[in-house]
Amino acid sequence: MARNREGLVLLVDIGPAMHSVLPDVEKTCSLLMQKKLIYNKFDEVGIVVFGTQETENELARDIGGYENIKVLRNIKVVDELVVDLVKRLPRGPVAGDFLDALIVGMDMLIKMYGAGQKGKKRLCLITNAACPTKDPFEGTKDEQVSTIAVKMAAEGIKMESIVMRADASGDVDEKTIEENDHLLSLFSTNAIAKTVYVESPLSLLGSLKTRRVAPVTLFRGDLEINPTMKIKVWVYKKVAEERLPTLKMYSDKAPPSDKFAKHEVKIDYDYKVTAETSEVLAPEERIKGFRYGPHVIPISPDEMETLKFKTEKGMKLLGFTDASNILRHYYMKDVNIVVPDPSKEKSVIAVSALAREMRQTNKVAIVRCVWRNGQGNVVVGVLTPNVSERDDTPDSFYFNVLPFAEDVREFPFPSFSRFPASLKPDEQQQAVADNLVKMLDLAPSPKEEVLKPELTPNPVLQRFYEYLELKSKSTDAALPPMDEAFKRTMEQDQELSSSNKSIMDSFSGGFEVKENPKLRKASKRLLRDKPSGSDDEDNRMITYNANENSIDTVGDANPVQDFEAMISRRDGNDWTDKAISEMKKQIVKLVEDSTTDEGDKALECLLSLRKCCVLEQEPKQFNEFLNHLYELCQEKKLSHFLEHFTSKKITMIPKSEAADSDVADEEAADFTLKQEPKLET
């Protein structure tokens, strides 16, 4: 077996106590096989079930015993048949012995690969561990488990146990469960073994690690404490996002008789001086160019290399700070783990001493990192101590990237203290809000955490693998309905909602709920403060009716409604300017009519124009128009109209209301449409 391939034996309990959860087990195993077909198509898989009426395995034939265990599939390269096989597991009528099944699976791996073959060998046991195990011929069960574990370690076999503890049918003996849990825990002492306990179908789907990612160091070098003290460390990725598999284009142009066709699609680019010419430029005749205004500036590869920022590989300590100064939301990327060089004993001791002292004093370290020579960017991050609880695991650090000043985004929100007492929540409202937040906690203290990250699969990935397997059998396969287990991660939990209905009803009854009119996306900027000189009634948020967006002019009957409908249109780039221009003409027309009714109407239009210019960030247009309107009233000798406007104290739009304004707050406050003295007739 090649070094990068895996030999896996699935050991599945199909006894009566597992019948209720076997559909979920089948789904989990089929997803495992589907991923192997995509990522590890040369891996080899064997399947053993225990709890069957018949006995069919080599150990039973050769030496006897090992009853009620059947080998459904010998160890072979994974294929489509194994996916169908795990989807239809048999139902066994008797209780199975998981220790006997482990021995059968281990024997299969040893006989298949032997001690000389490299590669990964793994046993995966899926059971509820609720059935008693047989007593050995010699010694105790603990001694038998220790012997099996030592043999696994010697053969390089890893073991993974998934124990279902929910929805198991039949009578359950607590002493048997306790004894079996103890036996499973003994494997981790003498072999590389892990036991995972799951309580739901969703946790079962996420418990079986379906894709192996080989750990690769990002950095091997010195952690420089000071110029005279350096610690040899290795840096690995602790977590990484699992993405959809890389999909490649497939070409069917090759003849079906060509068995060696790769069906690859390759794209070549030809560079020409003009589209009309047929002469192709060779690579040495081409040079990169960068636009600078109307010009294209050529820069040669040598000049580009000279301009690059040269960095040297290394990790350098900048200082220490209190852990409370580094908040969780500062972390920018995936977390890495920094471990001491395992071949350097002094490095292990130095990292352990530093990590334990940092943990005791509640400190974290700020470091500057360059993972490789010539790296284009330098990162500054924080080292958080990770003190191990096991003697065979050295202490280490977690590394997280911190933001630079340019990466920080400030989102200022007004303080509740500015609100009047009538708008602040009272004690009863605060209590019902607290209860609502506690209800939404996924990790309540008496219960196990719901949707644990390490046990919750990505529903998008799982759905992709499921549909890809269906499409491989039929190109016309329809998209299957969403699995009930995955719905828990994507939809509201009905069980949680029904059990806490009283809390939600109390929250709804504790507050007055009003419908919030929706603004279009481009107009979600609200006026932060009340504009000077405007009434509360006039300072309400502007809303737009999408049904009126077909209006393309400001009419005489309803100019305000027409203007707001026009400015809300987004089927072109010029509607904002056109709407403002139309509104200006309408205001000038109303002012020139100079009657009392028309003056009220002009004032209403002017207020609407001001609000929209603030929302659309067009303060300059309004401020210039207001000056023009003032000059027009002076020129036309409309003193009564100036009096009308003066009463409302309409001002220009200052910088505090619109960032694009060039009018200071003091200048806007001082500007008033002054009343001109009446002329004698």
Tab-separated table of C-alpha atoms in Angstrom, residues 14 49-56 67-70 90-95:
chain	number	residue	atom	x	y	z
A	14	ILE	CA	-26.232	-4.381	13.534
A	49	VAL	CA	-20.851	-6.459	10.680
A	50	PHE	CA	-21.497	-8.137	14.026
A	51	GLY	CA	-24.757	-9.232	15.587
A	52	THR	CA	-25.669	-11.483	12.628
A	53	GLN	CA	-27.290	-14.904	12.854
A	54	GLU	CA	-24.601	-16.474	10.648
A	55	THR	CA	-20.844	-16.454	11.214
A	56	GLU	CA	-18.541	-15.794	8.274
A	67	GLU	CA	-19.389	-16.045	16.306
A	68	ASN	CA	-22.117	-13.775	14.933
A	69	ILE	CA	-19.536	-11.808	12.927
A	70	LYS	CA	-19.736	-11.566	9.128
A	90	PRO	CA	-28.494	-6.224	7.174
A	91	ARG	CA	-30.378	-6.278	10.500
A	92	GLY	CA	-28.971	-8.782	12.974
A	93	PRO	CA	-31.130	-10.758	15.432
A	94	VAL	CA	-28.539	-11.252	18.206
A	95	ALA	CA	-26.323	-9.058	20.368
